[in-house]
CSV table of C-alpha atoms and ligand atoms in Angstrom, one decimal:
chain,number,residue,atom,x,y,z
A,1,MET,CA,88.3,111.6,130.6
A,2,ASN,CA,85.6,109.9,128.6
A,3,ASP,CA,83.4,106.9,129.0
A,4,HIS,CA,84.4,103.9,126.7
A,5,SER,CA,80.9,102.6,126.3
A,6,GLU,CA,79.3,105.9,125.4
A,7,THR,CA,79.6,106.1,121.7
A,8,THR,CA,81.6,104.6,118.8
A,9,SER,CA,84.8,106.4,117.8
A,10,CYS,CA,83.2,107.5,114.5
A,11,SER,CA,81.2,110.2,116.2
A,12,ARG,CA,84.1,111.6,118.3
A,13,PRO,CA,87.2,113.4,117.4
A,14,ILE,CA,90.2,111.2,116.7
A,15,THR,CA,93.6,112.1,118.1
A,16,VAL,CA,96.8,111.5,116.1
A,17,LEU,CA,100.0,111.8,118.1
A,18,GLY,CA,102.9,112.2,115.8
A,19,CYS,CA,102.9,114.0,112.4
A,20,GLY,CA,106.0,112.6,110.8
A,21,LEU,CA,105.6,111.0,107.3
A,22,MET,CA,103.3,108.2,108.5
A,23,GLY,CA,101.4,110.1,111.1
A,24,THR,CA,100.7,112.9,108.6
A,25,ALA,CA,99.3,110.3,106.2
A,26,ILE,CA,97.1,108.8,108.9
A,27,ALA,CA,95.7,112.2,110.1
A,28,ARG,CA,95.1,113.4,106.6
A,29,THR,CA,93.4,110.2,105.5
A,30,LEU,CA,91.0,110.2,108.5
A,31,SER,CA,90.2,113.9,107.9
A,32,ASP,CA,89.6,113.2,104.2
A,33,ASN,CA,87.2,110.5,105.3
A,34,GLY,CA,85.1,113.0,107.2
A,35,PHE,CA,86.4,112.4,110.8
A,36,SER,CA,87.1,115.3,113.1
A,37,VAL,CA,90.9,114.9,113.7
A,38,THR,CA,93.1,116.6,116.2
A,39,ALA,CA,96.9,116.1,115.7
A,40,TRP,CA,99.8,116.8,118.0
A,41,ASN,CA,103.4,116.7,117.1
A,42,ARG,CA,106.5,117.4,119.2
A,43,THR,CA,107.5,120.0,116.6
A,44,HIS,CA,104.3,121.9,116.3
A,45,ALA,CA,104.8,123.2,112.8
A,46,LYS,CA,104.2,119.7,111.4
A,47,ALA,CA,100.8,119.5,113.1
A,48,GLN,CA,100.0,123.0,111.9
A,49,ALA,CA,100.8,122.0,108.3
A,50,LEU,CA,97.8,119.6,108.5
A,51,GLU,CA,95.4,122.4,109.1
A,52,VAL,CA,94.9,122.9,105.4
A,53,ASP,CA,93.6,119.3,105.4
A,54,GLY,CA,91.0,120.2,108.0
A,55,VAL,CA,93.0,118.8,111.0
A,56,ARG,CA,93.0,120.7,114.2
A,57,ALA,CA,96.6,121.2,115.5
A,58,ALA,CA,96.9,120.9,119.3
A,59,THR,CA,99.9,122.3,121.1
A,60,THR,CA,99.8,119.7,123.9
A,61,VAL,CA,99.0,116.0,124.1
A,62,ALA,CA,96.4,116.7,126.8
A,63,ASP,CA,94.6,119.2,124.4
A,64,ALA,CA,94.9,116.7,121.5
A,65,VAL,CA,93.3,113.9,123.6
A,66,ALA,CA,90.5,116.0,125.2
A,67,GLY,CA,87.1,114.8,124.0
A,68,SER,CA,88.6,111.9,122.1
A,69,ASP,CA,88.1,108.2,122.7
A,70,LEU,CA,90.7,107.1,120.1
A,71,ALA,CA,94.3,108.2,120.1
A,72,ILE,CA,96.5,106.8,117.3
A,73,VAL,CA,100.2,107.1,118.2
A,74,CYS,CA,102.7,107.1,115.3
A,75,VAL,CA,106.1,108.4,116.4
A,76,ALA,CA,109.7,107.3,115.7
A,77,ASN,CA,110.1,104.6,118.4
A,78,THR,CA,108.9,103.4,121.8
A,79,ASP,CA,110.9,106.0,123.7
A,80,ALA,CA,109.0,108.6,121.7
A,81,VAL,CA,105.7,106.9,122.5
A,82,ARG,CA,106.5,107.0,126.2
A,83,ALA,CA,107.6,110.7,125.9
A,84,ALA,CA,104.2,111.5,124.3
A,85,LEU,CA,101.9,109.4,126.5
A,86,SER,CA,103.5,110.4,129.8
A,87,GLN,CA,102.4,114.0,129.2
A,88,VAL,CA,98.9,112.8,130.2
A,89,ASP,CA,98.3,111.1,133.6
A,90,ASP,CA,94.7,110.0,133.1
A,91,TRP,CA,93.9,108.0,129.9
A,92,SER,CA,90.5,106.8,131.1
A,93,GLY,CA,88.0,106.5,128.3
A,94,VAL,CA,90.7,106.6,125.6
A,95,THR,CA,91.8,103.7,123.5
A,96,VAL,CA,95.5,104.2,122.5
A,97,VAL,CA,96.3,102.5,119.2
A,98,ASN,CA,100.0,102.5,118.9
A,99,VAL,CA,101.1,101.9,115.3
A,100,THR,CA,104.7,102.9,116.1
A,101,SER,CA,107.1,100.1,115.3
A,102,GLY,CA,108.4,98.3,118.4
A,103,THR,CA,109.3,95.0,119.9
A,104,PRO,CA,106.9,92.5,121.5
A,105,ASP,CA,108.3,93.5,124.9
A,106,ASP,CA,107.6,97.1,124.1
A,107,ALA,CA,103.9,96.2,123.4
A,108,SER,CA,103.6,94.4,126.7
A,109,ALA,CA,105.2,97.3,128.6
A,110,LEU,CA,103.1,100.0,126.9
A,111,ASP,CA,99.9,98.0,127.4
A,112,SER,CA,100.6,97.7,131.1
A,113,TRP,CA,101.4,101.4,131.4
A,114,VAL,CA,98.3,102.6,129.6
A,115,THR,CA,96.1,100.2,131.5
A,116,THR,CA,97.6,101.5,134.8
A,117,GLN,CA,96.8,105.0,133.6
A,118,SER,CA,93.1,103.8,133.2
A,119,GLY,CA,93.3,103.7,129.4
A,120,ALA,CA,92.9,100.9,126.9
A,121,TYR,CA,95.6,99.7,124.6
A,122,LEU,CA,95.8,98.1,121.1
A,123,GLU,CA,99.1,97.5,119.3
A,124,GLY,CA,99.3,98.1,115.6
A,125,THR,CA,101.8,97.3,112.8
A,126,ILE,CA,101.9,99.1,109.5
A,127,ALA,CA,103.0,97.1,106.5
A,128,CYS,CA,102.9,99.8,103.9
A,129,TYR,CA,104.3,103.2,103.0
A,130,PRO,CA,102.6,106.5,103.8
A,131,SER,CA,101.4,107.0,100.3
A,132,ASP,CA,99.5,103.7,100.6
A,133,ILE,CA,97.5,104.8,103.7
A,134,GLY,CA,93.8,104.9,102.7
A,135,ASP,CA,94.2,102.3,100.0
A,136,PRO,CA,92.2,99.2,100.6
A,137,HIS,CA,95.3,97.1,99.9
A,138,ALA,CA,97.5,98.8,102.5
A,139,LEU,CA,97.9,96.3,105.2
A,140,LEU,CA,97.6,97.3,108.9
A,141,CYS,CA,97.5,94.6,111.6
A,142,TYR,CA,96.3,94.9,115.2
A,143,SER,CA,96.5,92.9,118.4
A,144,GLY,CA,94.9,93.2,121.8
A,145,GLN,CA,91.4,92.8,123.3
A,146,GLU,CA,89.1,91.9,120.4
A,147,SER,CA,86.1,93.7,121.7
A,148,LEU,CA,88.2,96.9,122.0
A,149,PHE,CA,89.4,96.4,118.4
A,150,ASP,CA,85.8,95.9,117.2
A,151,GLN,CA,84.8,99.2,118.8
A,152,HIS,CA,87.3,101.0,116.5
A,153,ARG,CA,87.4,98.6,113.6
A,154,SER,CA,85.3,100.8,111.2
A,155,THR,CA,87.5,103.8,111.9
A,156,LEU,CA,90.8,101.9,111.5
A,157,ALA,CA,89.4,100.4,108.3
A,158,ARG,CA,89.7,103.8,106.7
A,159,LEU,CA,93.4,103.5,106.8
A,160,GLY,CA,93.6,100.3,104.7
A,161,MET,CA,93.1,96.6,104.9
A,162,THR,CA,92.5,96.0,108.6
A,163,HIS,CA,93.7,92.7,110.0
A,164,TYR,CA,93.1,91.6,113.6
A,165,LEU,CA,95.7,89.1,114.7
A,166,SER,CA,95.0,88.0,118.2
A,167,ALA,CA,94.3,89.0,121.8
A,168,ASN,CA,97.9,88.6,122.6
A,169,ILE,CA,99.2,92.1,122.6
A,170,ARG,CA,102.7,91.0,121.5
A,171,SER,CA,101.5,89.3,118.3
A,172,CYS,CA,101.6,92.5,116.1
A,173,ASN,CA,105.3,93.1,116.9
A,174,VAL,CA,106.2,89.5,116.5
A,175,LEU,CA,104.7,89.8,113.0
A,176,LEU,CA,106.7,93.0,112.6
A,177,ALA,CA,109.9,91.3,113.6
A,178,TRP,CA,109.6,88.3,111.3
A,179,TRP,CA,108.3,90.3,108.5
A,180,GLY,CA,110.7,93.2,108.9
A,181,SER,CA,113.7,90.9,109.2
A,182,PHE,CA,112.7,89.1,106.0
A,183,TYR,CA,111.8,92.2,104.0
A,184,GLY,CA,114.7,94.3,105.2
A,185,ALA,CA,117.3,91.5,104.8
A,186,SER,CA,115.9,90.5,101.4
A,187,LEU,CA,116.1,94.1,100.1
A,188,SER,CA,119.6,94.5,101.4
A,189,ALA,CA,120.6,91.2,99.8
A,190,TYR,CA,119.1,92.5,96.5
A,191,ILE,CA,121.0,95.7,96.8
A,192,GLU,CA,124.2,93.9,97.6
A,193,ALA,CA,123.8,91.6,94.6
A,194,VAL,CA,122.8,94.3,92.2
A,195,ALA,CA,125.8,96.5,93.3
A,196,TYR,CA,128.1,93.6,92.5
A,197,ALA,CA,126.4,92.9,89.1
A,198,ILE,CA,126.6,96.5,88.0
A,199,SER,CA,130.2,96.7,89.0
A,200,GLU,CA,130.8,93.7,86.7
A,201,GLY,CA,129.1,95.4,83.8
A,202,VAL,CA,125.6,94.0,84.0
A,203,THR,CA,123.2,96.6,82.6
A,204,THR,CA,120.1,98.0,84.3
A,205,ASP,CA,118.0,96.5,81.5
A,206,GLU,CA,119.5,93.1,82.1
A,207,LEU,CA,118.8,93.4,85.8
A,208,LEU,CA,115.2,94.4,85.2
A,209,ALA,CA,114.7,91.5,82.8
A,210,THR,CA,116.1,88.9,85.2
A,211,THR,CA,114.8,90.1,88.5
A,212,PRO,CA,111.3,88.8,88.1
A,213,MET,CA,112.6,85.3,87.6
A,214,ALA,CA,114.4,85.5,90.9
A,215,THR,CA,111.4,87.0,92.8
A,216,GLU,CA,109.1,84.4,91.3
A,217,LEU,CA,111.4,81.6,92.4
A,218,ILE,CA,111.4,83.1,95.9
A,219,THR,CA,107.6,83.4,95.9
A,220,HIS,CA,107.3,79.8,94.9
A,221,THR,CA,109.9,78.6,97.5
A,222,VAL,CA,109.0,80.4,100.7
A,223,PRO,CA,105.7,78.5,101.4
A,224,GLN,CA,107.6,75.3,101.2
A,225,LEU,CA,110.2,76.6,103.7
A,226,ALA,CA,107.4,77.7,106.1
A,227,THR,CA,105.8,74.3,105.9
A,228,ALA,CA,109.1,72.5,106.4
A,229,ILE,CA,110.0,74.6,109.4
A,230,GLY,CA,106.5,74.3,110.9
A,231,THR,CA,106.4,70.5,110.5
A,232,GLY,CA,110.1,69.8,111.1
A,233,ASP,CA,110.3,67.8,108.0
A,234,HIS,CA,113.3,69.1,106.1
A,235,ILE,CA,113.9,66.1,103.7
A,236,THR,CA,114.3,67.3,100.1
A,237,ASP,CA,114.3,65.6,96.7
A,238,GLN,CA,115.4,68.8,95.0
A,239,ALA,CA,118.5,70.5,96.5
A,240,THR,CA,120.3,69.8,99.7
A,241,LEU,CA,121.6,72.4,102.1
A,242,ASP,CA,125.2,71.4,101.1
A,243,THR,CA,124.3,72.2,97.5
A,244,PHE,CA,123.2,75.7,98.5
A,245,LEU,CA,126.3,76.0,100.7
A,246,ASP,CA,128.6,75.2,97.7
A,247,ALA,CA,126.8,77.6,95.5
A,248,SER,CA,127.0,80.3,98.2
A,249,ARG,CA,130.7,79.7,98.5
A,250,LEU,CA,131.1,80.2,94.7
A,251,CYS,CA,129.1,83.5,94.8
A,252,LEU,CA,131.1,84.7,97.8
A,253,ASN,CA,134.4,84.0,96.0
A,254,ALA,CA,133.1,85.9,92.9
A,255,MET,CA,132.0,88.9,95.0
A,256,HIS,CA,135.1,89.0,97.1
A,257,SER,CA,137.3,88.8,93.9
A,258,ALA,CA,135.4,91.9,92.7
A,259,GLY,CA,136.2,93.8,95.9
A,260,HIS,CA,132.7,93.5,97.5
A,261,ASN,CA,132.4,92.6,101.2
A,262,ALA,CA,129.2,90.6,100.6
A,263,ASN,CA,128.1,91.0,104.2
A,264,ILE,CA,124.5,89.7,103.7
A,265,LEU,CA,125.6,86.7,101.7
A,266,THR,CA,128.4,86.0,104.3
A,267,ALA,CA,125.7,85.9,107.0
A,268,ALA,CA,123.6,83.5,105.0
A,269,TYR,CA,126.6,81.4,104.3
A,270,ARG,CA,127.4,81.2,108.0
A,271,ASN,CA,123.9,80.0,108.8
A,272,MET,CA,124.1,77.2,106.2
A,273,LEU,CA,127.6,76.3,107.4
A,274,ALA,CA,126.4,75.9,111.0
A,275,ALA,CA,123.8,73.4,109.8
A,276,SER,CA,126.2,71.6,107.6
A,277,ASP,CA,128.8,71.4,110.5
A,278,ALA,CA,126.0,69.9,112.6
A,279,GLY,CA,125.7,67.1,110.1
A,280,LEU,CA,122.5,68.3,108.5
A,281,GLY,CA,123.9,69.1,105.0
A,282,SER,CA,122.0,66.3,103.2
A,283,GLU,CA,118.6,67.8,104.3
A,284,GLY,CA,116.9,70.7,102.7
A,285,LEU,CA,117.8,74.4,103.0
A,286,SER,CA,115.2,74.9,105.7
A,287,VAL,CA,117.0,72.6,108.1
A,288,GLN,CA,119.3,75.6,109.1
A,289,SER,CA,116.3,76.8,111.1
A,290,THR,CA,117.1,74.1,113.7
A,291,VAL,CA,120.5,75.6,114.5
A,292,LEU,CA,119.5,79.3,114.7
A,293,GLY,CA,117.9,79.5,118.1
A,294,PRO,CA,115.2,78.0,120.3
A,295,GLN,CA,112.6,75.9,118.5
B,1,LIG,P1,109.3,110.2,110.8
B,1,LIG,O1,108.8,110.8,109.6
B,1,LIG,O2,110.7,110.2,111.0
B,1,LIG,O3,108.5,110.8,112.0
B,1,LIG,C1,109.0,110.6,113.3
B,1,LIG,C2,108.0,111.2,114.3
B,1,LIG,O4,108.3,110.9,115.6
B,1,LIG,C3,107.9,112.7,114.2
B,1,LIG,O5,106.6,113.2,114.4
B,1,LIG,C4,108.8,113.1,115.4
B,1,LIG,O6,108.5,114.4,115.9
B,1,LIG,C5,108.4,112.1,116.4
B,1,LIG,N1,109.3,111.9,117.5
B,1,LIG,C6,110.6,111.5,117.5
B,1,LIG,N2,111.1,111.5,118.7
B,1,LIG,C7,110.1,111.9,119.5
B,1,LIG,C8,110.1,112.2,120.9
B,1,LIG,N3,111.1,111.9,121.7
B,1,LIG,N4,108.9,112.6,121.5
B,1,LIG,C9,107.8,112.8,120.7
B,1,LIG,N5,107.8,112.7,119.3
B,1,LIG,C10,109.0,112.2,118.8
B,1,LIG,O7,108.9,108.7,110.9
B,1,LIG,P2,107.6,108.0,110.2
B,1,LIG,O8,108.0,107.5,108.8
B,1,LIG,O9,106.4,108.8,110.3
B,1,LIG,O10,107.5,106.7,111.1
B,1,LIG,C11,106.7,106.7,112.3
B,1,LIG,C12,106.5,105.2,112.7
B,1,LIG,O11,105.8,104.5,111.7
B,1,LIG,C13,107.9,104.5,113.0
B,1,LIG,O12,107.7,103.7,114.1
B,1,LIG,C14,108.0,103.7,111.7
B,1,LIG,O13,108.7,102.5,111.9
B,1,LIG,C15,106.5,103.4,111.4
B,1,LIG,N6,106.4,103.0,110.0
B,1,LIG,C16,106.8,103.9,109.0
B,1,LIG,C17,106.6,103.5,107.7
B,1,LIG,C18,107.1,104.4,106.6
B,1,LIG,O14,107.1,104.0,105.4
B,1,LIG,N7,107.4,105.7,106.8
B,1,LIG,C19,106.1,102.2,107.3
B,1,LIG,C20,105.7,101.4,108.4
B,1,LIG,C21,105.8,101.8,109.7
B,1,LIG,P3,109.3,115.7,115.4
B,1,LIG,O15,108.7,116.1,114.1
B,1,LIG,O16,109.2,116.6,116.5
B,1,LIG,O17,110.8,115.2,115.1
């Protein structure tokens, strides 16, 4: 296809593969920024819907990529990425930037595949919603060869705050895994707790008034946890793991009495219990990290 070194991506059409909620936001934002954008979607109507935004709708992946040196892939999952990319055999001259959520192993495998097909590969992670795309505070992270990232940095910067992580292609999806597990589990814990509170007669106004205190406490505490886990120093002069364990037991009893399964809190309780059973209950809450998996 094209020669990598010929021009920057700014002067060439950009390909967006996948026009779901996020892919649509990406294609529209790049088009709004004056780029020539060609989009492909498995269901063609979604690509066509972007024509009013000045995006060209291609019916095949090969047509979408023709003449482009940057293909941003944003589909549901890694199987869908493979399904889209495998429609073209020769990716020479094209940098594939895959912002589809996946695992670190997915990133390694796709990097190998694209490289074997003569293309270049960067992994991306999106830490925002589609409506944030284009906002300077919307965070998008990338990993892979830095010189390749630099080649497309100015284009990718139009999507939001652009953060290059490392040359290790896996690092984006490691970030996604730690961040996603924290964010998803935290929101689920909030939903579980709020459902309990509302069933016990707590009003929405009371919840809204007290939620910031809880989130501020979390904001204050998490850096201490990261430091403790990173250094291995779990000694506390504030609250021991056993104190948290007792409090969690009380909360579990309350929620079970009210007929709630409290699945998220049960999982947290089990993690604390494992550390306490290992004789670590007099150390800080972070010490449970030592019984959760390899260190
Ligand atoms: P979505 O609206 O559900 O769109 C999914 C897209 O994947 C559609 O374009 C769909 O095509 C395509 N697709 C599914 N299976 C396919 C296959 N086998 N072959 C080819 N294309 C296939 O999802 P989304 O919200 O845009 O999310 C896309 C990616 O962005 C996901 O990995 C998601 O985790 C990530 N992300 C999303 C958000 C968010 O807030 N939405 C935030 C961060 C990251 P059809 O139209 O033909 O079904």
